[in-house]
Short mmCIF file of N, CA and C and ligand atoms in Angstrom, two decimals:
data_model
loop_
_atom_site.label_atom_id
_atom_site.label_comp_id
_atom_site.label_asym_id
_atom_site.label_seq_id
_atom_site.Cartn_x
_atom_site.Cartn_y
_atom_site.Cartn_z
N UNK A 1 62.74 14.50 112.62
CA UNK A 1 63.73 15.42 113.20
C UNK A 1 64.55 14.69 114.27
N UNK A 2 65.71 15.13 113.88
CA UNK A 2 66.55 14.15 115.27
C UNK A 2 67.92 14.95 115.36
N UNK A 3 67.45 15.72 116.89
CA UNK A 3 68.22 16.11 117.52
C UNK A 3 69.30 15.75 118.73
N UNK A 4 70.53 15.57 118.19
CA UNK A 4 71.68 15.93 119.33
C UNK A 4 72.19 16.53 120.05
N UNK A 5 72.31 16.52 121.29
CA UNK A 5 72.43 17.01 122.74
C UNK A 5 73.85 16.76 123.06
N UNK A 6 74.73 17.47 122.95
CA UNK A 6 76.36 17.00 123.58
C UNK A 6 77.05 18.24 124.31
N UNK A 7 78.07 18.15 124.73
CA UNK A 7 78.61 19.01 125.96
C UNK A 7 79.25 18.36 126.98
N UNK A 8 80.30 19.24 127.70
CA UNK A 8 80.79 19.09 128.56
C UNK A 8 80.34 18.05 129.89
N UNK A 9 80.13 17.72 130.56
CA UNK A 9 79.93 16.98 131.89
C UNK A 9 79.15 18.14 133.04
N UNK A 10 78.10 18.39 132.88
CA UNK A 10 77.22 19.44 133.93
C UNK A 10 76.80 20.68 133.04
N UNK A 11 77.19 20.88 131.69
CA UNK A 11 76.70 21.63 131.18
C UNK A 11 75.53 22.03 130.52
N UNK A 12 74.26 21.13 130.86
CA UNK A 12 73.29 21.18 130.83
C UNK A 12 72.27 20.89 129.99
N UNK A 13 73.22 20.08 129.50
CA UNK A 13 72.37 18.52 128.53
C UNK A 13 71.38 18.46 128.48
N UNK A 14 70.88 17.36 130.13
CA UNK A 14 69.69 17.20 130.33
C UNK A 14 68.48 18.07 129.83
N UNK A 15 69.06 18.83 130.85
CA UNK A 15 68.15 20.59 131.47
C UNK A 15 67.74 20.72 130.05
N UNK A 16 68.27 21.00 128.79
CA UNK A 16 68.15 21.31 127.33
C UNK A 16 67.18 20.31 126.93
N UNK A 17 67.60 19.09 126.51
CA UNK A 17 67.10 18.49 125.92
C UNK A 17 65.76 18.06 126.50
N UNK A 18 65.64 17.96 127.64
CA UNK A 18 63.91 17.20 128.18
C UNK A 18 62.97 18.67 127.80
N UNK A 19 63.46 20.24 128.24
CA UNK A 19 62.69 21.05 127.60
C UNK A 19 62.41 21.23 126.00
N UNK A 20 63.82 20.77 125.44
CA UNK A 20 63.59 20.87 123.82
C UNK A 20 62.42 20.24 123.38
N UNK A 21 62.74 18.69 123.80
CA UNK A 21 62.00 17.81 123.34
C UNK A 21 60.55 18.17 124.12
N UNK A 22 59.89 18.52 124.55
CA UNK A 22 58.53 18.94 125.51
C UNK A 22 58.32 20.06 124.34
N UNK A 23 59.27 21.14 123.74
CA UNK A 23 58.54 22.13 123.29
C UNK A 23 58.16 21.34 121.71
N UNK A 24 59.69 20.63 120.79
CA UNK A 24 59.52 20.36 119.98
C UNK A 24 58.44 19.33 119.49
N UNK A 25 57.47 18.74 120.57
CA UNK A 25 57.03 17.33 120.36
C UNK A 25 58.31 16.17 120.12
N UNK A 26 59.15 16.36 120.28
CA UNK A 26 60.12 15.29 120.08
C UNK A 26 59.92 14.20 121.12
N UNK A 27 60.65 12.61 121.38
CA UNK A 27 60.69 12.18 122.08
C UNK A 27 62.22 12.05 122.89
N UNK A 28 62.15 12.41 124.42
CA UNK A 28 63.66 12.53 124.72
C UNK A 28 64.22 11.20 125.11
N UNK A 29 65.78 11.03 124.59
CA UNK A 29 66.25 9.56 124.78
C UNK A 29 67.28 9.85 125.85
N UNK A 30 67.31 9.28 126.84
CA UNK A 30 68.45 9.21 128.05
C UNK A 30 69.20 8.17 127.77
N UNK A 31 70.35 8.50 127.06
CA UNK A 31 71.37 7.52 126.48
C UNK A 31 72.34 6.71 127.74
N UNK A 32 72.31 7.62 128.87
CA UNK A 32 72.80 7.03 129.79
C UNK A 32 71.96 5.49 130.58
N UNK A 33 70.69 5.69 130.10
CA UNK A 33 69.75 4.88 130.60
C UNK A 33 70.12 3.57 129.61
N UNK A 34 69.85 4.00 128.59
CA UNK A 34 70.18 2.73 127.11
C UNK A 34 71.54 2.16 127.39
N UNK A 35 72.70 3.05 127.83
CA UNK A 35 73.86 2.28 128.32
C UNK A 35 73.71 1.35 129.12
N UNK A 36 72.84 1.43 130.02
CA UNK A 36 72.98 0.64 131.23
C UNK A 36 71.88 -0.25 131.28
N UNK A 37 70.90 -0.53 130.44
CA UNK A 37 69.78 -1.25 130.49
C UNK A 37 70.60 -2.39 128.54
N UNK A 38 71.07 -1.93 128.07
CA UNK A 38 71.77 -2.49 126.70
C UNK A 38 72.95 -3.16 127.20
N UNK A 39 73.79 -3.05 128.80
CA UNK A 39 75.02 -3.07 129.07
C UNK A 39 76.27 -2.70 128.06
N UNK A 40 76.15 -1.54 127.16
CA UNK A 40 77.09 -0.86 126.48
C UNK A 40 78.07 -0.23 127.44
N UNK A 41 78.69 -0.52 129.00
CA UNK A 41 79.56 0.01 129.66
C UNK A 41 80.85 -1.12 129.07
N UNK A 42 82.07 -0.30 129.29
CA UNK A 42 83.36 -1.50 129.62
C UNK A 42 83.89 -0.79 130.42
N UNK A 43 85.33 -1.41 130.57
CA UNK A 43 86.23 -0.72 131.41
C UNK A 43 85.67 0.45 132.88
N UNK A 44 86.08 -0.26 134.10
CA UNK A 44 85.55 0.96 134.89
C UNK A 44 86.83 2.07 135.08
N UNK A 45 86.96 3.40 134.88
CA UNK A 45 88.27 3.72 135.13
C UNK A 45 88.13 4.53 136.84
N UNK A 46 89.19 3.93 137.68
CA UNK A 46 88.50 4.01 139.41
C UNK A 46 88.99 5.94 139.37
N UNK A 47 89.88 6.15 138.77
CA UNK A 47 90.45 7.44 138.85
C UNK A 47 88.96 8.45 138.57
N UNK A 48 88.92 8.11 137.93
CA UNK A 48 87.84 9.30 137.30
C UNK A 48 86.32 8.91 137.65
N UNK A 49 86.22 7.71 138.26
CA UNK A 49 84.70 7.18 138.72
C UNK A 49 83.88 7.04 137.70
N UNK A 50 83.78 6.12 136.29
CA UNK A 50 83.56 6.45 135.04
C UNK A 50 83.66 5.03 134.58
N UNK A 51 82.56 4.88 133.45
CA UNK A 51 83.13 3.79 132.88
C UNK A 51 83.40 4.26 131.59
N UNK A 52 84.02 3.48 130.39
CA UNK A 52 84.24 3.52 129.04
C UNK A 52 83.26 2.73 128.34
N UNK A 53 83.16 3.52 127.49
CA UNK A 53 81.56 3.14 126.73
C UNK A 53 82.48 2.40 125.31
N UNK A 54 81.89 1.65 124.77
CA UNK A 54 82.30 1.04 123.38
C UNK A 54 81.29 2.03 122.15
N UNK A 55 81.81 3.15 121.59
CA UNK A 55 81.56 4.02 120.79
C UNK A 55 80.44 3.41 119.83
N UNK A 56 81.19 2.39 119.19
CA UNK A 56 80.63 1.87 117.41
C UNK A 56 79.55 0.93 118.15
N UNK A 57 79.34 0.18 119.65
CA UNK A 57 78.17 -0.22 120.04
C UNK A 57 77.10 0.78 120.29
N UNK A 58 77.75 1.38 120.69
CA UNK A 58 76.14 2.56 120.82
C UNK A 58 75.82 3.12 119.85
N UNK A 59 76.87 3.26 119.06
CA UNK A 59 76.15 4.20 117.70
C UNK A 59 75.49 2.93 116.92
N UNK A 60 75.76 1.79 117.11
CA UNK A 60 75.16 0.88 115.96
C UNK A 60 73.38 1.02 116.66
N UNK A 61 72.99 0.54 118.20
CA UNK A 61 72.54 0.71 119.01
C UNK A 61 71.60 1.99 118.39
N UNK A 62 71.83 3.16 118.83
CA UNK A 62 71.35 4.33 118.32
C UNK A 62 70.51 4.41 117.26
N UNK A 63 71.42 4.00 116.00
CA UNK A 63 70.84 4.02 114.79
C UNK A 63 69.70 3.51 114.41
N UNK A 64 69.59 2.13 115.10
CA UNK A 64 68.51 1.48 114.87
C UNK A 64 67.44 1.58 115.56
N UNK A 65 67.61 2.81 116.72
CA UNK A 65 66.73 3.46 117.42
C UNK A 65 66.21 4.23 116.51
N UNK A 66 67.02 5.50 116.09
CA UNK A 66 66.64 6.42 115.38
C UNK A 66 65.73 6.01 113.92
N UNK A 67 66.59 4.51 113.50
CA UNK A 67 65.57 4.36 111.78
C UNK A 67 64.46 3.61 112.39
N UNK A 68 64.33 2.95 113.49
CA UNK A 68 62.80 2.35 114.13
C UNK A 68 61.83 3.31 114.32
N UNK A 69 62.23 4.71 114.77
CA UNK A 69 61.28 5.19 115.73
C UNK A 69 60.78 5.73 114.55
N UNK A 70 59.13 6.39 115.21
CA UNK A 70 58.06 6.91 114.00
C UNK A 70 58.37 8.19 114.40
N UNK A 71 58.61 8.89 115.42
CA UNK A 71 58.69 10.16 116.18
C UNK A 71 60.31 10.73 116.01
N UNK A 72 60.26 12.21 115.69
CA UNK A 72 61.54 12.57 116.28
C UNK A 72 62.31 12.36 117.41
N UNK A 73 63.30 12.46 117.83
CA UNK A 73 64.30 12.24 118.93
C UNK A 73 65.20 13.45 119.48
N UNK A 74 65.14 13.73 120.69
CA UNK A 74 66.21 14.21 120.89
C UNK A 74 67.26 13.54 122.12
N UNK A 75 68.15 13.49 121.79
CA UNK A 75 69.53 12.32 122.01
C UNK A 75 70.30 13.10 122.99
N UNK A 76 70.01 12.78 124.47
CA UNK A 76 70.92 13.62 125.56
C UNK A 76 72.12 12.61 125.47
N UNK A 77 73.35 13.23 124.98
CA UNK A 77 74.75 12.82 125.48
C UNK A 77 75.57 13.15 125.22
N UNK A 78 76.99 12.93 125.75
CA UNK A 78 77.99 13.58 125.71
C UNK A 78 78.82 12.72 124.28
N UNK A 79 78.04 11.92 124.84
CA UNK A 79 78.79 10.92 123.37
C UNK A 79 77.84 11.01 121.97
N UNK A 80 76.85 11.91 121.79
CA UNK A 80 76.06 11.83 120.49
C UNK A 80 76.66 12.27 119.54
N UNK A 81 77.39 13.00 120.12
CA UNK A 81 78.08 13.69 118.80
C UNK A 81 78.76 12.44 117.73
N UNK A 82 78.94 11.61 118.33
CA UNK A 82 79.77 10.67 117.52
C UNK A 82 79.22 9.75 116.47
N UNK A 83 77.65 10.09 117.09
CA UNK A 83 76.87 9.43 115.86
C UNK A 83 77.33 10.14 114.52
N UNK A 84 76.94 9.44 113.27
CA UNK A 84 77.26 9.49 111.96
C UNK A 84 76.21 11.28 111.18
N UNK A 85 76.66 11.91 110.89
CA UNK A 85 75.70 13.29 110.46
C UNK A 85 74.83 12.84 109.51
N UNK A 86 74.98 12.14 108.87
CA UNK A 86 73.77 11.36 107.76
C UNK A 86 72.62 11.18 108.83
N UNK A 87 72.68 10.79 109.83
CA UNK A 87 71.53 10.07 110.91
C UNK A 87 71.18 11.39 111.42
N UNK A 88 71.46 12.72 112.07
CA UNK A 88 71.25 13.43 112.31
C UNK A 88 71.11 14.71 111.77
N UNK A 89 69.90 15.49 112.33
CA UNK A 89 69.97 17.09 111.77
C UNK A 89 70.56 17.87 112.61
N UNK A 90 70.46 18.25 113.52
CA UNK A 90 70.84 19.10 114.37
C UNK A 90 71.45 18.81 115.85
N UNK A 91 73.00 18.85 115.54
CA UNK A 91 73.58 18.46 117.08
C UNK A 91 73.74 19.93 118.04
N UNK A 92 73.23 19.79 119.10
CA UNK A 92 73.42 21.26 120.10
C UNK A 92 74.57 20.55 120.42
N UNK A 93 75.18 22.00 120.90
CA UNK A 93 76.76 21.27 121.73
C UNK A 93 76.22 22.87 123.16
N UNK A 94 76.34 22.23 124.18
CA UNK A 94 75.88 23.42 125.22
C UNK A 94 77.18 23.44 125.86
N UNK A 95 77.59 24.50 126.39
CA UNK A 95 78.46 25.08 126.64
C UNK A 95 78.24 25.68 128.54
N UNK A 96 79.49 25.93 128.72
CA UNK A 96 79.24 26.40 130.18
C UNK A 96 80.85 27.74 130.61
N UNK A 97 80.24 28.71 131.23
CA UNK A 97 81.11 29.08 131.75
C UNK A 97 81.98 28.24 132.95
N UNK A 98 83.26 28.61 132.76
CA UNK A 98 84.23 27.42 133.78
C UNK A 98 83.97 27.76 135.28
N UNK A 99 83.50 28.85 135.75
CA UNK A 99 83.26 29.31 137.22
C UNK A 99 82.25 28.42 137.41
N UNK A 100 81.14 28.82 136.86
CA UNK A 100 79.87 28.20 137.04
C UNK A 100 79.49 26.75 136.70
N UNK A 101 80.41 26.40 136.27
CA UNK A 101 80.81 25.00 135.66
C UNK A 101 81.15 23.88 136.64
N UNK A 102 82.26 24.74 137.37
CA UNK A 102 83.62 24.12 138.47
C UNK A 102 82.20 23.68 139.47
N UNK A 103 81.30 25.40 139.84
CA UNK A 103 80.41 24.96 141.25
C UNK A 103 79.39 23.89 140.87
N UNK A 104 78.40 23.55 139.73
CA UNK A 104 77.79 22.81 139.66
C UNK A 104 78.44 21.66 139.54
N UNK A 105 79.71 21.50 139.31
CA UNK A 105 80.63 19.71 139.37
C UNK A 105 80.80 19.91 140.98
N UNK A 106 80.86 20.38 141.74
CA UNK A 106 81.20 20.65 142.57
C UNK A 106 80.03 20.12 143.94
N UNK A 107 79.07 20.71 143.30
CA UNK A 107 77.76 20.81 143.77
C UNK A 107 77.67 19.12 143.69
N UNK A 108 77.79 17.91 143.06
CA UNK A 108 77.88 17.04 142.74
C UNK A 108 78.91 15.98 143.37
N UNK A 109 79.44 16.44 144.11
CA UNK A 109 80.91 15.92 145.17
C UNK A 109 81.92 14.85 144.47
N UNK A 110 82.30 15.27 142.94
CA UNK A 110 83.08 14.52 142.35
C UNK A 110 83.95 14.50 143.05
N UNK A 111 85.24 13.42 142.54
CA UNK A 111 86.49 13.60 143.18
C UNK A 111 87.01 14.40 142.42
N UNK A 112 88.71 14.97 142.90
CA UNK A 112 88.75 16.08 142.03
C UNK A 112 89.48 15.80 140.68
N UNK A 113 90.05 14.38 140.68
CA UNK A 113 90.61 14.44 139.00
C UNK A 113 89.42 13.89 138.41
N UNK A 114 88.44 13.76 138.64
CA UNK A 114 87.40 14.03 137.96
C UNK A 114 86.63 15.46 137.54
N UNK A 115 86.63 16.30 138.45
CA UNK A 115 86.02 17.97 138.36
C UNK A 115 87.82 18.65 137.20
N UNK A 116 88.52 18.04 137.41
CA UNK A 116 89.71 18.46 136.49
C UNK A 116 89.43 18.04 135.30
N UNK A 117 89.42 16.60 134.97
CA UNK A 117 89.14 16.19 133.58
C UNK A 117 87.74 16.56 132.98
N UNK A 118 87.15 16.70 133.89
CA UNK A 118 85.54 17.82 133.15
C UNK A 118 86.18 18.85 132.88
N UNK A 119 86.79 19.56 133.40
CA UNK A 119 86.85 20.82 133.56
C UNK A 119 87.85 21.19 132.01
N UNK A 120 88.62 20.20 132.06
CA UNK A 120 89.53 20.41 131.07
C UNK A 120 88.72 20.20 129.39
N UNK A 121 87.83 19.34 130.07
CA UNK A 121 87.21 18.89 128.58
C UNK A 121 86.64 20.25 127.63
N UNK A 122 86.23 20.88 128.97
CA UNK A 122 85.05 22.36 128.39
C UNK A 122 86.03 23.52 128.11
N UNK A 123 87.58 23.12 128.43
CA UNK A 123 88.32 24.10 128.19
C UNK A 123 88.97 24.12 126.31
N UNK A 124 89.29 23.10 126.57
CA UNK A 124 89.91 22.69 125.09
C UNK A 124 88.16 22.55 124.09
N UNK A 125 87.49 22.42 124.29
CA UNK A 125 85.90 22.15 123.48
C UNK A 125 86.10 20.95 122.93
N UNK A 126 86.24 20.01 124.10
CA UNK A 126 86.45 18.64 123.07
C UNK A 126 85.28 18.21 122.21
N UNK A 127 83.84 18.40 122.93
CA UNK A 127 82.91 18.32 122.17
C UNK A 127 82.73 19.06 120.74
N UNK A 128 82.82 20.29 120.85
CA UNK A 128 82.37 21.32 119.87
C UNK A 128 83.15 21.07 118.73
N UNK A 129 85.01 20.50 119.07
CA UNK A 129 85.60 20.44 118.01
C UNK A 129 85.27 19.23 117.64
N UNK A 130 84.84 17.83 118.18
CA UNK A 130 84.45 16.71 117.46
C UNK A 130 83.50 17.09 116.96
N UNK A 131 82.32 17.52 117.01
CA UNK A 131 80.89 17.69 116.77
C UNK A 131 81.63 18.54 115.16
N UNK A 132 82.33 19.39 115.13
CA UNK A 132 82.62 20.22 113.85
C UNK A 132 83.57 19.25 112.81
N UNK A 133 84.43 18.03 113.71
CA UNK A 133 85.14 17.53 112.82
C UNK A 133 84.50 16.04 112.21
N UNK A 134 83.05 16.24 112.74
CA UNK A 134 82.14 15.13 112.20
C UNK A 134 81.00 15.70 111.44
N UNK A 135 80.97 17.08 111.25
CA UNK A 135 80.56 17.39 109.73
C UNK A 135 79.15 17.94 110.28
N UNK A 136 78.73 17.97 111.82
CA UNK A 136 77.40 18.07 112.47
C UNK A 136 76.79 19.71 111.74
N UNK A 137 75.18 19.61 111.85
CA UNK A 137 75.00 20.86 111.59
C UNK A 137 74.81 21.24 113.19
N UNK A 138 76.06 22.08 113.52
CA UNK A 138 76.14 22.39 115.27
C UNK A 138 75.42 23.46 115.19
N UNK A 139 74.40 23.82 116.51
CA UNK A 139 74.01 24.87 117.15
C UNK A 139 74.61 24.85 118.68
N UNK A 140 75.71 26.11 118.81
CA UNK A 140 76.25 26.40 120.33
C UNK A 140 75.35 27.08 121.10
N UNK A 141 75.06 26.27 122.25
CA UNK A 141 74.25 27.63 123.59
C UNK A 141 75.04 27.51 124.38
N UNK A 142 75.13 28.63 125.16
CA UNK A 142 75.81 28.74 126.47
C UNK A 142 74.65 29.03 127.54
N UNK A 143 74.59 27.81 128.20
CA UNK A 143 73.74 27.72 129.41
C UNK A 143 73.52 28.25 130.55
N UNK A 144 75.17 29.21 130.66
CA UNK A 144 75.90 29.81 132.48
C UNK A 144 74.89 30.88 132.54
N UNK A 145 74.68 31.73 131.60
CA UNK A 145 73.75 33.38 131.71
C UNK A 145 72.17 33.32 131.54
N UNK A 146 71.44 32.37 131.39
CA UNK A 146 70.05 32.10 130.49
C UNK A 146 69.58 31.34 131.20
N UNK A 147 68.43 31.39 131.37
CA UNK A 147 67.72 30.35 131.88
C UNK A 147 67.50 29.15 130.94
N UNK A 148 67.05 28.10 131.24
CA UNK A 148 66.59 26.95 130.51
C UNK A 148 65.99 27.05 129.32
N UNK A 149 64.87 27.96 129.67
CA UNK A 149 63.81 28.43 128.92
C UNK A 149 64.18 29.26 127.51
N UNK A 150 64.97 30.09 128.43
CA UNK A 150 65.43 30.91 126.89
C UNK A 150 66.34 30.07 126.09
N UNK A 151 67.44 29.29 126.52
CA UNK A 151 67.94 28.60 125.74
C UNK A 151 67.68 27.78 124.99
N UNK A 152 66.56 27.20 125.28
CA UNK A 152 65.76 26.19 123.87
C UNK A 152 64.77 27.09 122.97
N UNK A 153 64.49 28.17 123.60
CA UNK A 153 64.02 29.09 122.50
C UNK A 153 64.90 29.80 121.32
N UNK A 154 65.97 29.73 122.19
CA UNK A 154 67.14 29.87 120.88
C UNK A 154 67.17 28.79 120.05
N UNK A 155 67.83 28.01 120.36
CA UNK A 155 68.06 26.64 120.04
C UNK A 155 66.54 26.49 118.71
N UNK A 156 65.74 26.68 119.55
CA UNK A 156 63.93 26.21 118.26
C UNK A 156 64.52 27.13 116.95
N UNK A 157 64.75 28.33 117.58
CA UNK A 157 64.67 29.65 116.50
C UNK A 157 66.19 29.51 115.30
N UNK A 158 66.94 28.79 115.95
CA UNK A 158 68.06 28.40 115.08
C UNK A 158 67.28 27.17 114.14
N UNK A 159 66.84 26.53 114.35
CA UNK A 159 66.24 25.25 113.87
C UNK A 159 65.70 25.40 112.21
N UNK A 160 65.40 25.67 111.58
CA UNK A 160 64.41 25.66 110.41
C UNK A 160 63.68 24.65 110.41
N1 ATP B 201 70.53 27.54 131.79
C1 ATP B 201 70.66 27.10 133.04
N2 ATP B 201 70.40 27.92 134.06
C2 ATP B 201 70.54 27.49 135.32
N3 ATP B 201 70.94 26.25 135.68
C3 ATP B 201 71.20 25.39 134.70
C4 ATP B 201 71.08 25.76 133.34
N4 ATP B 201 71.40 24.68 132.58
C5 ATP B 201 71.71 23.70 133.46
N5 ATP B 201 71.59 24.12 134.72
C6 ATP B 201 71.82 23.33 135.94
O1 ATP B 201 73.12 22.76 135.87
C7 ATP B 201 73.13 21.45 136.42
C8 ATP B 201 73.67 20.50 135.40
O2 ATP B 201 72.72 20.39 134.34
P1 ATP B 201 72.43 19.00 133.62
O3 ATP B 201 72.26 17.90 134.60
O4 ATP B 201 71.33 19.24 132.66
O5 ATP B 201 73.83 18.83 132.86
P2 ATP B 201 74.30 17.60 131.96
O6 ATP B 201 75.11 18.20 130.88
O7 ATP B 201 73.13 16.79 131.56
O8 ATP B 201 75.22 16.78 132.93
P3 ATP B 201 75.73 15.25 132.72
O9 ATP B 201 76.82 15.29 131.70
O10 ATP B 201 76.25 14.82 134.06
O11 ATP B 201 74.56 14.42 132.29
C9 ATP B 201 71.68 21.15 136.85
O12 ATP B 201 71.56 21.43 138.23
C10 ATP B 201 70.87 22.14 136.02
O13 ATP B 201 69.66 22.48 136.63
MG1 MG B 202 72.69 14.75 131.90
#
C-alpha cells in the first residue's frame, strides 16, 4: 500500500499522514527530510524563503524507495502528487479552510509573499487539480472542522 499525502503549505500533511501511517501499519516518509539528506534542493528563491526542488530527481529518488521497501508507505508532501499513479494507490490531497489556513501560516511568522503564495495555492487547488490531472486515485479531507483523528478515520474508511 502506498499512500500520498499532498496539500497546500500548513494544511495538515504531516498531522495526517504520521497518524495514517500509525493507524495503517504503514511506514511514514518525511520527504522533506530525503530532500535534504539526498541534497535534491536547487535554486533558493529569497522572495518566498523556499528552495526549488528538481521534480524528476525526487520522483526517480522516490520510486526506488517505494520498489525497495518491503512495507507500505505513506509519502508526506506537497510535491507527491507528482509521483507517477502506476507507483501509487491512494493520493490524499488535505485541504484547509482559508481563515484558518491564513492563522496557522501565520502562526509560523512567514513573510507575507510567502503566506500570499500559500494562500493562493489553496485557493486555485493547485494540488487537487494536479493530483486529478495525474490520473491519482484522490481522497479530499478538509482538516479546518475535524480533528486529526477523525480525519484519518475517514481517509481509512475511503480506502478499500
Ligand atoms: N484537523 C486538524 N485539527 C486541528 N489542527 C490541525 C489539523 N490538521 C492540522 N492541524 C494543525 O495545523 C498545523 C499545520 O499542520 P501540518 O504541519 O501537519 O501541515 P503541513 O501540511 O504538513 O505543513 P507543511 O506544508 O509546512 O509541511 C499544525 O499546527 C497542526 O497541528
Ligand atoms: Mg508538513
Amino acid at each position: 500500500m502506498i499512500i500520498t499525502v499532498t496539500g497546500s503549505v500548513g494544511t495538515g500533511k504531516t498531522a495526517i499522514s504520521k497518524k495514517l501511517a500509525k493507524k495503517l501499519k504503514l511506514v511514514y516518509v518525511d520527504v522533506n527530510g530525503v530532500i535534504e539528506k539526498n541534497k535534491l534542493r536547487d535554486r533558493y528563491i529569497k522572495k518566498l524563503d523556499t528552495y526549488e526542488v528538481d521534480i524528476s530527481k525526487l520522483n526517480a529518488f522516490l520510486i526506488k524507495l517505494i520498489n525497495s521497501s518491503k512495507k507500505g508507505l505513506v509519502i508526506d508532501s506537497h510535491l507527491s502528487h507528482y509521483l507517477p499513479e502506476k507507483n501509487v494507490d491512494y493520493c490524499v490531497v488535505c485541504k484547509c479552510d482559508l481563515s484558518i489556513l491564513k492563522k496557522r501560516l501565520n502562526l509560523r511568522k512567514y513573510n507575507k509573499a510567502k503566506i500570499r503564495e500559500n494562500l493562493d495555492s489553496e485557493i486555485f487547488d493547485v494540488c487537487l487539480v494536479e493530483a486529478l490531472e495525474n490520473k491519482h486515485e484522490v481522497i479530499v479531507i478538509d482538516t479546518s472542522s475535524k480533528s486529526i483523528g477523525v480525519c484519518v478515520d475517514e481517509i481509512t474508511k475511503k480506502i478499500k
